mmCIF file of C-alpha atoms and ligand atoms in Angstrom:
data_model
loop_
_atom_site.group_PDB
_atom_site.id
_atom_site.type_symbol
_atom_site.label_atom_id
_atom_site.label_comp_id
_atom_site.label_asym_id
_atom_site.label_seq_id
_atom_site.Cartn_x
_atom_site.Cartn_y
_atom_site.Cartn_z
ATOM 1 C CA MET A 1 105.313 436.008 145.266
ATOM 2 C CA GLY A 2 101.846 437.428 145.932
ATOM 3 C CA ARG A 3 99.028 434.925 146.120
ATOM 4 C CA ARG A 4 96.413 437.066 144.453
ATOM 5 C CA THR A 5 98.445 437.761 141.330
ATOM 6 C CA LEU A 6 98.219 434.238 139.889
ATOM 7 C CA ARG A 7 95.540 433.610 137.276
ATOM 8 C CA ARG A 8 93.669 430.315 137.221
ATOM 9 C CA ILE A 9 95.061 427.728 134.799
ATOM 10 C CA ASP A 10 92.719 426.730 131.993
ATOM 11 C CA PRO A 11 91.929 423.051 132.800
ATOM 12 C CA ARG A 12 91.879 422.235 129.075
ATOM 13 C CA ILE A 13 95.636 422.865 128.815
ATOM 14 C CA ASP A 14 97.591 419.628 128.814
ATOM 15 C CA LEU A 15 100.687 420.090 130.978
ATOM 16 C CA ARG A 16 102.166 416.693 130.190
ATOM 17 C CA GLY A 17 105.642 416.929 128.719
ATOM 18 C CA TYR A 18 106.091 420.478 130.048
ATOM 19 C CA LEU A 19 105.829 419.823 133.801
ATOM 20 C CA HIS A 20 108.029 417.321 135.660
ATOM 21 C CA VAL A 21 108.527 416.604 139.345
ATOM 22 C CA LEU A 22 112.102 416.218 140.568
ATOM 23 C CA GLU A 23 111.106 413.931 143.460
ATOM 24 C CA GLN A 24 109.885 411.392 140.900
ATOM 25 C CA PHE A 25 113.290 411.091 139.226
ATOM 26 C CA ALA A 26 115.860 408.523 140.270
ATOM 27 C CA VAL A 27 119.529 409.484 140.517
ATOM 28 C CA PRO A 28 121.181 409.527 138.010
ATOM 29 C CA TYR A 29 118.697 411.055 135.596
ATOM 30 C CA ASP A 30 119.559 412.339 132.160
ATOM 31 C CA MET A 31 117.987 415.829 132.067
ATOM 32 C CA THR A 32 118.613 416.090 128.329
ATOM 33 C CA SER A 33 116.012 413.323 127.833
ATOM 34 C CA LEU A 34 113.291 415.846 128.798
ATOM 35 C CA PHE A 35 113.766 417.594 125.461
ATOM 36 C CA ASP A 36 112.995 416.624 121.868
ATOM 37 C CA HIS A 37 116.466 417.588 120.621
ATOM 38 C CA LEU A 38 119.976 417.752 122.023
ATOM 39 C CA ALA A 39 121.020 421.412 122.359
ATOM 40 C CA PRO A 40 122.981 423.618 124.762
ATOM 41 C CA LEU A 41 121.202 423.414 128.113
ATOM 42 C CA GLU A 42 120.323 426.511 130.168
ATOM 43 C CA ILE A 43 118.888 426.258 133.685
ATOM 44 C CA GLU A 44 116.746 428.854 135.428
ATOM 45 C CA VAL A 45 116.510 428.691 139.220
ATOM 46 C CA GLY A 46 113.188 429.824 140.743
ATOM 47 C CA SER A 47 111.216 430.454 137.553
ATOM 48 C CA GLY A 48 108.193 432.027 139.237
ATOM 49 C CA LYS A 49 105.597 432.800 136.570
ATOM 50 C CA GLY A 50 107.872 431.607 133.756
ATOM 51 C CA LEU A 51 108.286 434.803 131.729
ATOM 52 C CA PHE A 52 112.011 434.246 131.184
ATOM 53 C CA LEU A 53 111.657 430.583 130.161
ATOM 54 C CA ASP A 54 108.885 431.398 127.730
ATOM 55 C CA THR A 55 110.541 434.354 126.020
ATOM 56 C CA ALA A 56 114.069 432.881 125.980
ATOM 57 C CA ALA A 57 112.793 429.606 124.505
ATOM 58 C CA ALA A 58 111.016 431.525 121.739
ATOM 59 C CA GLN A 59 114.007 433.780 121.070
ATOM 60 C CA PHE A 60 116.641 431.018 121.046
ATOM 61 C CA PRO A 61 115.060 427.870 119.595
ATOM 62 C CA GLY A 62 118.516 426.270 119.263
ATOM 63 C CA HIS A 63 118.908 426.099 123.066
ATOM 64 C CA ASN A 64 117.058 424.014 125.647
ATOM 65 C CA TYR A 65 115.683 425.758 128.763
ATOM 66 C CA LEU A 66 115.000 423.925 132.007
ATOM 67 C CA GLY A 67 113.414 425.868 134.862
ATOM 68 C CA ILE A 68 113.211 424.630 138.423
ATOM 69 C CA GLU A 69 110.573 426.032 140.754
ATOM 70 C CA MET A 70 109.874 424.937 144.296
ATOM 71 C CA ALA A 71 106.295 426.220 144.528
ATOM 72 C CA ARG A 72 103.935 423.756 142.861
ATOM 73 C CA ARG A 73 101.383 426.325 141.768
ATOM 74 C CA TYR A 74 104.038 428.454 140.052
ATOM 75 C CA ALA A 75 105.559 425.388 138.378
ATOM 76 C CA ARG A 76 102.092 424.520 137.031
ATOM 77 C CA TYR A 77 101.462 428.103 135.952
ATOM 78 C CA THR A 78 104.766 428.142 134.068
ATOM 79 C CA ALA A 79 104.017 424.761 132.478
ATOM 80 C CA ALA A 80 100.687 426.107 131.214
ATOM 81 C CA ARG A 81 102.450 429.109 129.739
ATOM 82 C CA LEU A 82 104.983 426.883 127.949
ATOM 83 C CA ALA A 83 102.209 424.568 126.734
ATOM 84 C CA ARG A 84 100.210 427.492 125.327
ATOM 85 C CA GLY A 85 103.297 428.608 123.385
ATOM 86 C CA GLN A 86 104.137 424.990 122.405
ATOM 87 C CA ARG A 87 107.729 425.533 123.519
ATOM 88 C CA SER A 88 109.351 422.224 122.670
ATOM 89 C CA ASN A 89 112.685 423.552 123.997
ATOM 90 C CA ALA A 90 111.466 424.552 127.469
ATOM 91 C CA ARG A 91 110.469 422.467 130.491
ATOM 92 C CA ILE A 92 109.712 423.217 134.129
ATOM 93 C CA LEU A 93 110.656 420.999 137.030
ATOM 94 C CA GLU A 94 108.794 421.242 140.322
ATOM 95 C CA GLY A 95 111.456 420.838 142.989
ATOM 96 C CA ASP A 96 114.401 422.233 144.897
ATOM 97 C CA ALA A 97 117.172 423.786 142.804
ATOM 98 C CA GLU A 98 119.780 422.921 145.434
ATOM 99 C CA GLN A 99 118.899 419.229 145.097
ATOM 100 C CA LEU A 100 118.901 419.438 141.299
ATOM 101 C CA PHE A 101 122.408 420.887 141.263
ATOM 102 C CA GLU A 102 123.762 418.661 144.032
ATOM 103 C CA GLN A 103 122.414 415.306 142.849
ATOM 104 C CA PHE A 104 121.256 415.425 139.255
ATOM 105 C CA LEU A 105 123.294 417.745 137.071
ATOM 106 C CA GLU A 106 126.529 416.410 135.641
ATOM 107 C CA SER A 107 129.786 418.337 135.542
ATOM 108 C CA ASP A 108 130.403 420.592 132.519
ATOM 109 C CA GLN A 109 126.848 419.968 131.308
ATOM 110 C CA VAL A 110 125.261 423.411 131.395
ATOM 111 C CA HIS A 111 125.692 426.320 129.001
ATOM 112 C CA ALA A 112 124.187 428.941 131.334
ATOM 113 C CA VAL A 113 122.615 429.251 134.774
ATOM 114 C CA HIS A 114 120.062 432.019 135.359
ATOM 115 C CA VAL A 115 119.117 433.205 138.843
ATOM 116 C CA TYR A 116 116.713 436.145 138.780
ATOM 117 C CA PHE A 117 115.427 437.797 141.947
ATOM 118 C CA PRO A 118 115.952 434.862 144.327
ATOM 119 C CA ASP A 119 114.050 435.057 147.617
ATOM 120 C CA PRO A 120 115.987 437.584 149.755
ATOM 121 C CA TRP A 121 115.389 436.098 153.224
ATOM 122 C CA TRP A 122 115.712 439.540 154.779
ATOM 123 C CA LYS A 123 116.440 438.614 158.399
ATOM 124 C CA LYS A 124 120.112 438.062 159.131
ATOM 125 C CA ARG A 125 119.437 434.772 160.903
ATOM 126 C CA HIS A 126 117.693 433.563 157.724
ATOM 127 C CA HIS A 127 120.523 434.458 155.320
ATOM 128 C CA LYS A 128 121.677 430.838 155.465
ATOM 129 C CA ARG A 129 118.484 429.926 153.574
ATOM 130 C CA ARG A 130 119.509 432.004 150.556
ATOM 131 C CA VAL A 131 119.981 429.885 147.472
ATOM 132 C CA MET A 132 123.223 431.637 146.480
ATOM 133 C CA ASN A 133 125.180 429.903 149.238
ATOM 134 C CA ASP A 134 128.735 428.560 148.944
ATOM 135 C CA ARG A 135 127.699 424.985 148.303
ATOM 136 C CA PHE A 136 125.242 425.944 145.584
ATOM 137 C CA LEU A 137 127.747 428.322 143.963
ATOM 138 C CA ARG A 138 130.388 425.586 143.876
ATOM 139 C CA ASN A 139 127.826 423.348 142.190
ATOM 140 C CA VAL A 140 127.071 426.096 139.661
ATOM 141 C CA GLN A 141 130.752 426.226 138.803
ATOM 142 C CA ARG A 142 130.942 422.421 138.580
ATOM 143 C CA VAL A 143 128.001 422.049 136.192
ATOM 144 C CA LEU A 144 128.931 424.961 133.935
ATOM 145 C CA ALA A 145 130.753 424.016 130.750
ATOM 146 C CA PRO A 146 133.974 425.948 129.964
ATOM 147 C CA ALA A 147 133.045 429.601 129.268
ATOM 148 C CA GLY A 148 129.518 428.892 130.551
ATOM 149 C CA ARG A 149 127.751 431.825 132.188
ATOM 150 C CA LEU A 150 126.012 432.551 135.462
ATOM 151 C CA HIS A 151 123.430 435.363 135.234
ATOM 152 C CA PHE A 152 122.438 436.815 138.599
ATOM 153 C CA TRP A 153 119.986 439.695 139.037
ATOM 154 C CA THR A 154 118.398 440.959 142.226
ATOM 155 C CA ASP A 155 116.730 444.048 143.630
ATOM 156 C CA VAL A 156 118.427 443.540 147.015
ATOM 157 C CA GLN A 157 121.729 445.405 147.170
ATOM 158 C CA ASP A 158 123.013 443.521 150.207
ATOM 159 C CA TYR A 159 122.243 440.155 148.562
ATOM 160 C CA TYR A 160 124.011 441.309 145.385
ATOM 161 C CA GLU A 161 127.141 442.445 147.232
ATOM 162 C CA ARG A 162 127.377 439.369 149.440
ATOM 163 C CA THR A 163 126.911 437.069 146.468
ATOM 164 C CA VAL A 164 129.648 438.801 144.484
ATOM 165 C CA GLU A 165 131.912 438.308 147.521
ATOM 166 C CA ARG A 166 130.883 434.645 147.926
ATOM 167 C CA ILE A 167 131.521 433.917 144.242
ATOM 168 C CA ALA A 168 135.009 435.423 144.485
ATOM 169 C CA ALA A 169 135.775 433.463 147.673
ATOM 170 C CA ALA A 170 134.177 430.099 146.863
ATOM 171 C CA THR A 171 134.606 429.697 143.085
ATOM 172 C CA SER A 172 136.889 430.565 140.213
ATOM 173 C CA LEU A 173 134.095 432.082 138.171
ATOM 174 C CA GLN A 174 135.249 435.340 136.642
ATOM 175 C CA GLY A 175 133.305 438.570 137.039
ATOM 176 C CA PRO A 176 131.161 440.384 137.781
ATOM 177 C CA GLU A 177 130.568 441.719 134.315
ATOM 178 C CA GLN A 178 128.012 444.501 134.557
ATOM 179 C CA VAL A 179 124.858 444.172 132.480
ATOM 180 C CA ARG A 180 123.204 447.255 131.061
ATOM 181 C CA GLU A 181 119.501 447.838 131.597
ATOM 182 C CA ARG A 182 117.545 447.228 128.405
ATOM 183 C CA PRO A 183 114.931 449.717 127.315
ATOM 184 C CA VAL A 184 111.453 448.220 127.181
ATOM 185 C CA THR A 185 108.707 448.912 124.694
ATOM 186 C CA HIS A 186 106.310 446.151 125.662
ATOM 187 C CA ASP A 187 104.997 444.578 128.856
ATOM 188 C CA LEU A 188 106.758 441.298 128.019
ATOM 189 C CA ASP A 189 110.147 442.919 127.281
ATOM 190 C CA TYR A 190 111.240 442.505 130.889
ATOM 191 C CA ARG A 191 113.364 439.472 131.621
ATOM 192 C CA THR A 192 111.155 438.317 134.468
ATOM 193 C CA HIS A 193 107.985 439.270 136.283
ATOM 194 C CA PHE A 194 110.062 440.577 139.207
ATOM 195 C CA GLU A 195 112.161 442.739 136.925
ATOM 196 C CA ARG A 196 108.978 444.309 135.592
ATOM 197 C CA ARG A 197 107.610 444.875 139.073
ATOM 198 C CA THR A 198 110.867 446.396 140.350
ATOM 199 C CA ARG A 199 111.340 448.722 137.388
ATOM 200 C CA LEU A 200 107.742 449.905 137.412
ATOM 201 C CA GLN A 201 108.339 450.879 141.061
ATOM 202 C CA LYS A 202 111.437 452.824 139.870
ATOM 203 C CA LEU A 203 113.674 450.759 142.137
ATOM 204 C CA PRO A 204 117.211 449.674 141.170
ATOM 205 C CA VAL A 205 118.046 446.251 139.765
ATOM 206 C CA TYR A 206 121.543 444.846 140.345
ATOM 207 C CA ARG A 207 122.659 442.667 137.437
ATOM 208 C CA ALA A 208 125.846 440.663 136.975
ATOM 209 C CA GLU A 209 127.251 437.907 134.808
ATOM 210 C CA PHE A 210 130.061 435.527 135.687
ATOM 211 C CA VAL A 211 132.009 433.292 133.324
ATOM 212 C CA ALA A 212 133.417 429.836 133.964
ATOM 213 C CA PRO A 213 137.108 429.405 133.174
ATOM 214 C CA GLY A 214 138.198 427.766 129.932
ATOM 215 C CA MET A 215 137.472 428.087 126.261
ATOM 216 C CA GLY A 216 133.977 427.466 124.964
ATOM 217 C CA PRO A 217 133.288 425.589 121.733
ATOM 218 C CA PRO A 218 134.194 427.524 118.567
ATOM 219 C CA ARG A 219 131.399 429.730 117.205
ATOM 220 C CA ASP A 220 130.068 429.132 113.692
HETATM 221 C C1 LIG B 1 111.139 436.181 144.341
HETATM 222 S S1 LIG B 1 110.583 434.931 143.262
HETATM 223 C C2 LIG B 1 111.299 435.393 141.666
HETATM 224 C C3 LIG B 1 110.678 434.669 140.534
HETATM 225 C C4 LIG B 1 111.266 434.966 139.143
HETATM 226 N N1 LIG B 1 112.646 434.525 139.059
HETATM 227 C C5 LIG B 1 111.165 436.431 138.806
HETATM 228 O O1 LIG B 1 112.218 437.099 138.744
HETATM 229 O O2 LIG B 1 110.051 436.891 138.566
HETATM 230 C C6 LIG B 1 111.650 433.562 143.737
HETATM 231 C C7 LIG B 1 111.125 432.229 143.258
HETATM 232 O O3 LIG B 1 112.098 431.231 143.557
HETATM 233 C C8 LIG B 1 111.425 430.065 144.042
HETATM 234 N N2 LIG B 1 112.419 429.329 144.849
HETATM 235 C C9 LIG B 1 112.960 429.704 146.033
HETATM 236 N N3 LIG B 1 113.873 428.812 146.450
HETATM 237 C C10 LIG B 1 113.918 427.830 145.504
HETATM 238 C C11 LIG B 1 114.652 426.624 145.368
HETATM 239 N N4 LIG B 1 115.544 426.234 146.298
HETATM 240 N N5 LIG B 1 114.433 425.864 144.281
HETATM 241 C C12 LIG B 1 113.526 426.232 143.346
HETATM 242 N N6 LIG B 1 112.797 427.368 143.424
HETATM 243 C C13 LIG B 1 112.990 428.164 144.484
HETATM 244 C C14 LIG B 1 110.246 430.610 144.808
HETATM 245 O O4 LIG B 1 109.223 429.656 144.962
HETATM 246 C C15 LIG B 1 109.827 431.796 143.935
HETATM 247 O O5 LIG B 1 108.896 431.419 142.952
#
């Protein structure tokens, strides 16, 4: 993400409680202990500026949202955003999502995984660095509860198509279900900062959802 686009964080904002550092956790670590209340857990991979975490946490107060972001300054920026909104059901972890899924998350623990506009790693020899690799996708399937959902959006057609293929080959997640573009009336109506940027440039966004096998808990 562009360096110049990040506003300075107000030093008076207390990030404690909102910002955590994965490297400081011992394995095993109970991620649910980061929240005030037990609730269905949703994970966002690569939260960037934190628009999704902030708006989803406000819209669905009965769910807990945990973002993981590798870049320290974005993790801090997101934490400040969550602190300003006093989002008791949202937290940001500074760290590597692949490590979080491999070592920390338990099986059948997660209600939804959100991956929006992951770094594309354009050069073919760098594709192996893409986060949506077979190992990570198998971990997504492992941590998702029955009927849990994987949301994957990107502006890179080749990344979209390869990921759909990888999911079919490496997991038993069902999909892709297509997701319709939502009309926007406000600058914060976009799901993420990158969605806003892509749509304002009139470029396509490729959106899909996948569902883990099994029956979810009964709805009220
Ligand atoms: C292209 S940006 C998209 C940000 C946001 N999802 C959006 O749509 O606006 C990708 C973000 O993922 C983060 N990232 C890349 N690999 C990661 C990893 N393995 N674990 C956690 N964050 C990662 C990057 O630091 C960057 O902030």
